[in-house]
Amino acid sequence: MQRPGLVTSSLIRRLTFSVMAATLTAGMLGAPLPARSVALAAATMPAADVPTTESTADLGVTLGPSSAADLVVGSGNAYVSAEDRIIVTNTSGTVTGTVTGLSGVSGLALAAHDTRLYAALRGSNEVAEIDTSDLTIIRRMSLSTYPCPSTLAVSGTRLWVGHGCGNSWQGGVVGLDLTAETPTPATFGRRHYAAPALAAAGDTLVVGETAIGPADLLVYDISGAAPSLKGEIDGHTWYLDNLHEIALTSDGSSALTAGGAPYHFARYDTTTLSRTSVYGDQSLDGYPASVAISASDSYIAGGRRSGTDLTVYDATTGSIVLSADNSAGDLVAGSIAFSGADVYALVLSSANRLHLWRLTGVALPASTLTMKAPSQVLTGAPVIVHGQLTLADGTAPGVQPLTVTRHLPDGTSTRLEDVTTTADGAFTFADTSPGVGPVTYTVLWDGDARARGSSTSITVTIKYRSSLTLTGPRRGITGKAVRLRGMLVVGGQQPTPGATLKVWRSVTAGDDTASTTPLPAVAVSDDGSYRFTDTPATAGTYAYIVQWPGDATAGGAKALHRVIVKTHGG
């Protein structure tokens, strides 16, 4: 990962803070914060967030106000430049080693097979070559004629170095032949306002103007002995300003940019020199400051210096895979790196404390969880939920563990007993809620080596049980009023004031043909009692049906009473 420029902190999304001392603070190296499973917004799954596991590790250093920091990841290690040293961690963020004696170390680059690490040393005007197996400095390559080396890119046996002190039109790019015992810097191209951004892949090298607008991208063919300019992607045409970083697809056919403007991440064809797509919209959700592409070229990670810290896009469709913020601080410009399916980034706290952020399983196919349950359940009855875990390619996920959490209306949450799917991904669980109201069940699958994890939620309304009685005479006479009464009890208590009941009368005559007639609604007294009368006109069997439809907190209830009505004197 290569990056020019200074490390600053966002003054927009988080509170303004004071810069700590300019010197590197050494002390007890911070242990990584525990990994946690977090739900991340997914445009492709609006009803169910896509979770990933993230961890944030304090690297134990405090950066000065004008210090640079860079990050590269390879072979299970992360390498972070920090003023006069390189901090080495494992994938969990635990510090495993340090390379010291590096004056003003900034840009880093890993050679093929991750056996050599290169570091640009602005303070001593050198590039250090480091053996990653034992972290020893093998050699220092002098760039005294090309001061302030800042950005690096490796292609095969050549190292490209962007240099330049400040913003003075003294910047440029030189190439170093790494097979030579003492490489001689070979300069090419034009002079730049500041140390340019670099990216190399295949036979392509892209050099980007920094600290200036518009920012042009110069595309070089590096298949020959010396770079040959293929053309220029015009920053004015594409409104590209304040460029921070460039990333290339694995074959060098496309370049990705992150700059202060426009407010999206752009993709350019390095042959036609035209823009082919953008990631993110033009809304001001922070200033793009870092971009990386996965080894498979399938996913693009973009970082912003305010707004949303990190967004991962599907490289083909442009759809958002996930978006994430880190509460530890602000994303460091130019500090995103893919490693397999994981994404790493640097975060700077309000006290300028440097942290390593890791999100696992990002560059994996999606999975989907779905659930079904009754919309309403009465108190005391079990809520039975059926669900399905599905992988993107349609293959059976096999037996997988799921976590289930119940969220009550009062804001409390309880993790229930874990659930295991069947081989085809189906699962079922039951729960009896302790309260009433909307109860939400969230199911989470952590994912595996085949797919990203997923989660989904479903809400079931738990209602009180209601009881309704209806009594009256068993026999009646035509033309004489039948008086009926009853009681409504809701959850063992009196009903809500103003409750009304629906009433029907069904009459079965001698030919067994029933006719049903709605009667006027009946009001319920505050104590739950009610009464009504009806005057039968004909003989027959009268069935009086009373129904309470329920309300927001209680289920409905019905009651039935039959009266045999005869003709007067019959």
XYZ file of C-alpha atoms in Angstrom:
570
model
C 0.000 0.000 0.000
C 1.513 3.291 -1.060
C 0.513 6.724 0.187
C 1.849 10.242 0.035
C 0.786 13.055 2.302
C 0.307 13.664 5.986
C -1.754 11.827 8.566
C -4.637 13.966 9.824
C -7.837 13.311 11.719
C -11.388 14.119 10.715
C -12.812 17.287 12.223
C -16.256 16.699 10.771
C -17.693 13.403 11.996
C -16.037 13.299 15.407
C -15.276 15.925 17.996
C -12.299 18.189 17.451
C -9.290 17.069 19.423
C -5.823 18.324 20.305
C -2.745 16.796 18.730
C -0.505 14.983 21.199
C 3.260 15.352 21.444
C 5.184 15.121 18.193
C 7.600 12.510 19.416
C 6.987 8.788 19.216
C 5.775 7.477 22.534
C 7.193 4.074 23.366
C 5.771 2.012 26.170
C 3.720 -1.023 26.826
C 2.404 -2.250 23.480
C -1.378 -2.395 23.606
C -3.084 -5.760 23.387
C -5.718 -6.190 20.679
C -9.287 -5.530 21.621
C -11.433 -8.686 21.597
C -12.901 -9.683 18.279
C -16.609 -9.017 18.054
C -19.346 -9.823 15.628
C -20.874 -6.660 14.250
C -23.799 -6.062 11.948
C -22.862 -4.046 8.874
C -25.232 -2.386 6.461
C -25.713 -4.293 3.201
C -27.461 -2.740 0.226
C -28.043 -6.191 -1.271
C -29.844 -7.443 1.847
C -32.029 -4.632 3.200
C -33.948 -6.898 5.546
C -30.905 -8.575 7.066
C -27.564 -7.007 7.766
C -24.394 -8.786 6.697
C -22.217 -9.334 9.748
C -18.485 -9.717 9.822
C -16.026 -10.243 12.636
C -13.821 -7.283 13.385
C -11.024 -6.563 15.820
C -9.092 -3.400 16.640
C -5.589 -3.548 18.138
C -3.732 -0.655 19.753
C -0.236 -0.691 18.219
C 1.295 1.133 21.159
C 2.527 4.221 19.300
C 1.478 7.854 19.113
C 2.137 9.687 15.862
C 3.346 13.241 15.590
C 1.223 15.808 13.720
C 3.232 15.533 10.478
C 3.985 11.831 10.524
C 3.098 9.355 7.796
C 1.870 5.810 8.307
C 1.437 2.998 5.819
C 0.267 -0.621 5.889
C 1.015 -3.765 3.878
C -0.124 -7.309 4.675
C 1.296 -10.641 3.571
C 2.002 -14.207 4.709
C 0.039 -13.816 7.910
C 1.750 -10.594 8.995
C 0.833 -6.920 8.917
C 3.614 -4.330 8.575
C 2.937 -0.779 9.754
C 5.290 2.177 9.303
C 5.375 4.587 12.247
C 7.937 7.419 12.278
C 11.258 5.642 13.054
C 10.166 2.009 12.981
C 8.063 -0.680 11.357
C 5.671 -2.548 13.641
C 4.974 -6.174 12.743
C 1.830 -7.953 13.961
C 0.130 -11.254 13.337
C -3.332 -11.352 11.783
C -4.946 -10.811 15.178
C -3.087 -7.563 15.714
C -0.668 -8.862 18.336
C 2.736 -7.223 17.925
C 5.326 -9.869 17.064
C 8.322 -7.748 16.084
C 9.725 -4.310 15.324
C 12.252 -2.975 12.842
C 13.950 0.113 14.278
C 16.547 2.623 13.111
C 14.433 3.819 10.189
C 14.455 7.595 9.841
C 11.109 8.987 8.748
C 9.780 5.710 7.379
C 6.652 6.219 5.258
C 5.636 4.120 2.228
C 5.949 0.316 2.308
C 5.865 -2.377 -0.369
C 6.105 -6.182 -0.313
C 7.888 -8.065 -3.072
C 6.540 -11.236 -4.648
C 6.177 -14.155 -2.241
C 6.389 -11.641 0.634
C 10.035 -12.454 1.361
C 11.247 -8.861 1.076
C 9.776 -5.710 2.547
C 10.787 -2.298 1.198
C 10.500 0.908 3.198
C 10.869 4.501 2.007
C 12.951 6.526 4.491
C 12.257 10.235 4.067
C 14.628 11.181 6.888
C 17.759 9.518 5.478
C 16.837 9.607 1.752
C 17.079 5.835 1.445
C 15.031 2.769 0.695
C 15.547 -0.092 3.141
C 15.277 -3.728 2.047
C 14.169 -6.000 4.893
C 14.161 -9.788 5.137
C 10.651 -10.653 6.387
C 11.810 -13.986 7.863
C 13.954 -12.398 10.583
C 13.252 -8.641 10.151
C 16.875 -7.804 9.451
C 17.790 -4.894 7.196
C 19.631 -6.452 4.249
C 20.685 -3.215 2.572
C 19.967 0.477 2.315
C 19.714 1.926 -1.173
C 20.744 5.575 -1.327
C 18.543 8.192 -2.972
C 20.516 11.240 -1.915
C 19.990 12.877 -5.306
C 16.249 12.260 -5.079
C 15.361 13.329 -1.530
C 12.300 12.471 0.533
C 11.356 9.050 -0.920
C 7.742 8.559 0.114
C 5.806 6.061 -2.023
C 6.749 2.631 -3.380
C 5.536 0.069 -5.891
C 7.114 -3.267 -6.830
C 6.872 -5.065 -10.177
C 9.035 -8.129 -10.668
C 12.644 -7.230 -9.939
C 12.110 -3.472 -10.121
C 11.146 -1.054 -7.392
C 9.518 2.254 -8.268
C 10.014 5.124 -5.844
C 8.027 8.352 -5.671
C 10.045 11.158 -4.081
C 9.604 14.832 -3.263
C 10.017 17.110 -0.253
C 6.958 19.213 0.413
C 4.959 20.845 -2.368
C 7.675 22.508 -4.443
C 7.601 20.926 -7.908
C 10.646 18.831 -6.992
C 8.845 15.491 -6.980
C 9.430 12.612 -9.367
C 9.769 8.874 -9.845
C 12.886 6.697 -10.107
C 13.283 3.001 -10.785
C 15.662 0.631 -8.970
C 16.894 -2.676 -10.374
C 16.702 -4.947 -7.341
C 18.983 -7.556 -8.932
C 21.915 -5.129 -8.822
C 24.137 -5.185 -5.752
C 23.994 -1.398 -5.589
C 21.013 -0.227 -7.624
C 21.442 3.018 -9.515
C 18.313 5.184 -9.532
C 16.948 5.637 -13.047
C 14.762 8.682 -13.392
C 11.981 9.067 -15.951
C 8.856 11.056 -16.595
C 8.062 14.603 -15.695
C 8.561 16.640 -12.566
C 5.731 16.513 -10.018
C 4.371 19.010 -7.520
C 4.838 16.532 -4.628
C 5.799 12.910 -4.165
C 3.389 11.119 -6.530
C 1.135 8.163 -5.757
C 2.232 4.888 -7.394
C 0.712 1.546 -8.304
C 2.175 -1.272 -10.406
C 0.721 -4.539 -11.700
C 1.471 -6.678 -14.726
C 3.264 -4.496 -17.273
C 1.596 -1.292 -16.079
C 2.774 1.476 -13.761
C 0.445 4.363 -12.905
C 1.838 7.586 -11.460
C -0.617 10.048 -9.934
C -0.232 13.727 -9.088
C -0.818 14.506 -5.399
C -1.482 17.627 -3.311
C -2.764 19.430 -6.401
C -5.847 19.685 -8.521
C -6.684 18.573 -11.045
C -4.676 15.398 -10.507
C -3.481 13.638 -13.660
C -2.699 9.915 -13.888
C 0.258 8.953 -16.085
C 0.113 5.387 -17.418
C 3.417 3.682 -18.298
C 4.255 0.412 -20.030
C 7.046 -1.163 -17.963
C 7.521 -4.340 -19.999
C 10.723 -2.989 -21.543
C 14.062 -1.855 -20.163
C 12.682 1.610 -19.426
C 9.128 2.853 -18.764
C 7.264 4.000 -21.863
C 4.416 6.486 -21.482
C 1.163 5.019 -22.818
C -0.929 8.070 -22.122
C -2.500 10.345 -19.558
C -5.806 10.146 -17.728
C -6.719 13.812 -17.513
C -7.709 14.951 -14.039
C -9.556 17.972 -15.384
C -11.764 15.846 -17.607
C -12.721 13.523 -14.750
C -12.760 16.126 -11.975
C -10.042 14.335 -9.983
C -8.538 16.449 -7.197
C -6.427 15.873 -4.086
C -5.444 12.321 -5.032
C -4.455 10.099 -2.109
C -4.066 6.604 -3.529
C -4.135 4.427 -6.647
C -4.833 0.696 -6.854
C -4.499 -1.558 -9.913
C -6.280 -4.743 -10.873
C -3.988 -7.781 -10.934
C -3.309 -7.469 -14.667
C -2.926 -3.691 -14.605
C -5.850 -3.157 -16.972
C -7.813 -0.938 -14.598
C -6.808 1.738 -12.098
C -8.856 2.698 -9.035
C -8.496 6.117 -7.426
C -9.322 7.703 -4.075
C -9.241 11.480 -3.930
C -10.876 14.394 -2.169
C -13.004 14.943 -5.273
C -15.139 13.532 -6.676
C -16.850 11.979 -3.665
C -16.843 8.489 -5.126
C -14.124 5.966 -6.009
C -13.428 5.903 -9.748
C -12.205 3.171 -12.092
C -10.250 3.890 -15.283
C -9.202 1.737 -18.221
C -5.402 1.969 -18.530
C -5.575 1.294 -22.288
C -8.378 3.609 -23.384
C -7.541 6.078 -20.583
C -11.238 6.624 -19.908
C -13.341 6.220 -16.788
C -15.356 3.028 -16.856
C -17.261 3.048 -13.572
C -17.630 4.650 -10.158
C -18.252 3.159 -6.717
C -20.452 5.080 -4.321
C -22.525 8.115 -5.244
C -21.823 11.800 -5.348
C -23.349 12.466 -1.921
C -20.906 13.916 0.585
C -20.377 10.888 2.818
C -16.790 11.799 3.558
C -13.722 12.340 1.422
C -12.249 9.253 -0.325
C -8.721 8.738 1.000
C -7.838 5.088 0.434
C -8.659 2.331 -2.051
C -7.654 -1.318 -2.474
C -8.761 -4.245 -4.624
C -8.835 -7.908 -3.669
C -6.416 -10.397 -5.252
C -9.286 -11.880 -7.263
C -10.263 -8.385 -8.503
C -13.779 -9.146 -7.247
C -14.054 -6.640 -4.394
C -13.034 -3.023 -3.919
C -12.498 -1.474 -0.490
C -12.754 2.288 -0.173
C -11.906 4.362 2.879
C -12.994 7.882 3.771
C -11.530 10.441 6.137
C -14.955 11.429 7.430
C -18.406 9.907 7.072
C -18.342 6.140 6.602
C -14.878 4.773 7.440
C -14.855 1.732 5.149
C -17.091 0.505 2.335
C -16.596 -2.681 0.336
C -18.113 -2.889 -3.146
C -18.714 -5.683 -5.602
C -16.226 -4.761 -8.327
C -18.529 -5.870 -11.141
C -21.921 -4.564 -10.064
C -20.841 -1.714 -7.789
C -23.293 -2.862 -5.118
C -22.286 -2.372 -1.493
C -21.141 -5.543 0.245
C -20.736 -3.838 3.602
C -20.110 -0.500 5.273
C -18.371 -0.138 8.620
C -17.262 2.519 11.077
C -14.632 2.153 13.779
C -15.266 3.978 17.044
C -11.536 3.935 17.889
C -10.853 6.874 15.576
C -10.477 8.011 11.974
C -9.220 5.952 9.055
C -5.645 6.813 8.051
C -5.454 7.875 4.411
C -3.972 5.238 2.100
C -4.038 2.486 4.707
C -6.438 -0.182 3.415
C -5.096 -3.595 2.374
C -6.678 -6.904 1.398
C -5.224 -10.179 2.639
C -7.134 -13.112 1.274
C -10.747 -12.652 2.333
C -9.879 -10.134 5.059
C -9.491 -6.358 4.985
C -7.037 -4.402 7.150
C -6.793 -0.676 7.792
C -5.128 1.789 10.133
C -7.163 3.942 12.504
C -5.881 7.015 14.337
C -7.520 7.887 17.651
C -8.339 11.363 18.942
C -5.029 11.225 20.831
C -3.167 10.235 17.624
C -2.814 6.682 18.875
C -2.355 4.204 16.003
C -4.586 1.120 15.762
C -4.803 -1.848 13.382
C -8.360 -2.674 12.262
C -9.190 -6.089 10.802
C -12.457 -7.249 9.236
C -12.566 -10.941 8.369
C -14.327 -12.752 5.559
C -15.155 -9.608 3.603
C -14.028 -10.896 0.199
C -16.195 -14.018 0.267
C -19.500 -14.815 -1.462
C -22.617 -13.856 0.452
C -24.927 -16.121 2.398
C -28.585 -15.581 3.241
C -30.674 -16.339 6.315
C -34.480 -16.288 6.146
C -37.064 -16.935 8.877
C -40.821 -17.440 9.241
C -42.935 -17.215 12.395
C -46.517 -16.314 13.408
C -47.132 -12.582 13.550
C -48.864 -12.912 16.938
C -48.610 -15.386 19.813
C -50.497 -15.385 23.133
C -48.692 -15.347 26.463
C -47.586 -18.743 27.628
C -47.616 -20.252 24.145
C -44.300 -21.029 22.438
C -43.030 -18.937 19.540
C -41.952 -21.431 16.887
C -39.576 -20.105 14.241
C -38.562 -21.905 11.052
C -35.624 -20.735 8.967
C -33.177 -21.470 6.183
C -29.468 -20.785 5.619
C -28.568 -20.557 1.920
C -25.207 -20.099 0.206
C -24.841 -17.900 -2.867
C -23.990 -20.792 -5.197
C -26.961 -22.852 -4.034
C -24.905 -25.624 -2.450
C -26.021 -27.110 0.853
C -24.232 -25.393 3.739
C -24.035 -28.552 5.827
C -24.623 -28.622 9.567
C -23.899 -25.102 10.845
C -24.167 -23.466 14.282
C -26.344 -20.377 14.633
C -26.663 -17.915 17.491
C -30.104 -16.681 18.524
C -30.806 -13.490 20.463
C -34.165 -12.356 21.837
C -34.807 -8.597 22.103
C -37.648 -7.500 24.396
C -39.592 -4.229 24.085
C -37.870 -2.810 27.187
C -34.538 -2.874 25.348
C -33.060 -5.896 27.093
C -31.567 -8.758 25.086
C -30.928 -12.380 25.945
C -28.848 -14.871 24.012
C -30.857 -18.060 23.727
C -29.553 -21.566 23.257
C -27.633 -21.946 19.993
C -29.360 -23.629 17.071
C -27.855 -26.074 14.586
C -29.033 -26.353 11.000
C -29.677 -29.603 9.220
C -27.364 -30.478 6.337
C -29.567 -28.586 3.866
C -29.490 -25.444 6.002
C -32.964 -25.674 7.562
C -33.444 -24.883 11.245
C -36.202 -24.534 13.840
C -36.289 -23.159 17.347
C -38.966 -22.406 19.938
C -39.085 -19.860 22.730
C -41.616 -18.698 25.316
C -41.340 -14.963 25.807
C -41.440 -13.646 29.388
C -43.335 -10.486 28.452
C -45.755 -8.920 26.024
C -45.313 -6.590 23.097
C -43.119 -6.851 19.971
C -40.339 -9.382 20.555
C -37.562 -9.602 17.965
C -35.487 -12.715 17.326
C -32.116 -12.254 15.581
C -30.254 -15.222 14.136
C -26.585 -14.975 13.173
C -24.299 -17.255 11.207
C -20.608 -16.361 11.508
C -19.716 -17.708 8.077
C -16.883 -20.031 7.118
C -14.168 -20.357 4.483
C -16.802 -20.574 1.726
C -19.053 -17.618 2.496
C -19.544 -14.451 4.505
C -21.726 -14.673 7.535
C -25.273 -13.391 7.532
C -28.021 -12.478 9.944
C -31.724 -11.845 9.892
C -34.417 -10.789 12.328
C -38.119 -11.411 12.740
C -40.596 -9.745 15.097
C -43.464 -11.531 16.814
C -46.046 -9.639 18.864
C -46.783 -11.339 22.180
C -50.278 -10.580 23.460
C -52.155 -11.189 26.685
C -54.720 -13.964 26.700
C -58.315 -12.749 26.881
C -61.411 -14.548 28.125
C -65.011 -13.755 27.317
C -68.138 -15.226 28.976
C -71.778 -15.022 27.878
C -74.728 -16.193 29.973
C -78.530 -15.954 29.749
C -81.696 -18.052 29.791
C -81.726 -21.434 28.092
C -85.308 -21.004 26.864
C -87.337 -18.107 25.536
C -90.713 -17.145 24.077
C -91.347 -15.208 20.897
C -92.026 -11.566 21.485
C -90.398 -11.588 24.915
C -86.961 -10.020 25.497
C -83.978 -12.306 26.147
C -81.480 -10.718 28.519
C -77.815 -11.773 28.166
C -74.725 -10.716 30.074
C -71.069 -11.586 30.367
C -67.571 -10.595 31.388
C -64.422 -9.652 29.432
C -61.097 -10.290 31.161
C -57.811 -9.277 29.506
C -54.615 -10.802 30.846
C -56.261 -11.451 34.182
C -57.231 -7.772 34.458
C -60.013 -5.428 33.489
C -60.045 -4.435 29.807
C -59.013 -1.091 28.466
C -61.799 1.486 29.038
C -64.029 1.925 26.022
C -63.773 -1.660 24.763
C -66.648 -2.774 22.527
C -67.843 -6.173 21.426
C -69.263 -7.375 18.134
C -72.520 -9.386 18.393
C -74.230 -11.767 15.947
C -77.476 -13.678 16.141
C -77.846 -16.943 14.273
C -81.323 -18.537 14.068
C -81.915 -22.115 12.998
C -85.508 -22.848 12.000
C -87.234 -26.195 11.622
C -85.745 -26.829 8.195
C -82.245 -26.513 9.722
C -81.506 -23.407 7.643
C -79.596 -20.837 9.700
C -79.766 -17.098 9.144
C -77.179 -14.834 10.745
C -77.789 -11.202 11.584
C -75.352 -8.705 13.119
C -76.692 -6.948 16.196
C -75.609 -3.573 17.562
C -72.145 -3.483 19.145
C -72.045 -3.708 22.908
C -69.992 -1.474 25.183
C -68.002 -3.035 28.003
C -68.112 -1.428 31.439
C -64.937 -0.441 33.227
C -65.124 -3.594 35.356
C -65.301 -5.771 32.227
C -69.017 -6.573 32.456
C -71.480 -6.084 29.629
C -75.121 -6.834 28.860
C -77.594 -6.655 26.007
C -81.122 -7.809 25.143
C -82.792 -9.261 22.076
C -86.450 -10.007 21.340
C -86.937 -13.147 19.227
C -89.669 -12.809 16.590
C -89.893 -16.445 15.471
C -89.392 -19.828 17.019
C -86.135 -21.682 16.612
C -82.708 -22.203 18.102
C -80.960 -18.868 18.694
C -77.166 -18.761 18.908
C -75.766 -15.473 20.219
C -72.088 -14.959 19.392
C -70.024 -12.241 21.061
C -66.519 -11.374 19.896
C -63.782 -9.070 21.157
C -61.222 -8.475 18.372
C -58.420 -7.694 20.796
C -56.128 -4.671 20.852
C -52.444 -3.824 20.650
C -51.582 -5.793 23.789
C -54.186 -8.546 23.984
C -55.583 -11.267 21.791
C -59.223 -11.611 20.863
C -61.871 -13.827 22.416
C -65.296 -15.286 21.565
C -68.283 -16.517 23.535
C -71.465 -18.402 22.509
C -74.816 -18.884 24.180
C -77.831 -20.805 22.780
C -81.475 -20.145 23.565
C -84.363 -22.365 22.407
C -87.267 -20.076 21.550
C -90.858 -21.344 21.264
C -94.051 -19.670 20.199
C -96.016 -18.181 23.063
C -98.455 -20.749 24.299
C -96.831 -23.469 22.195
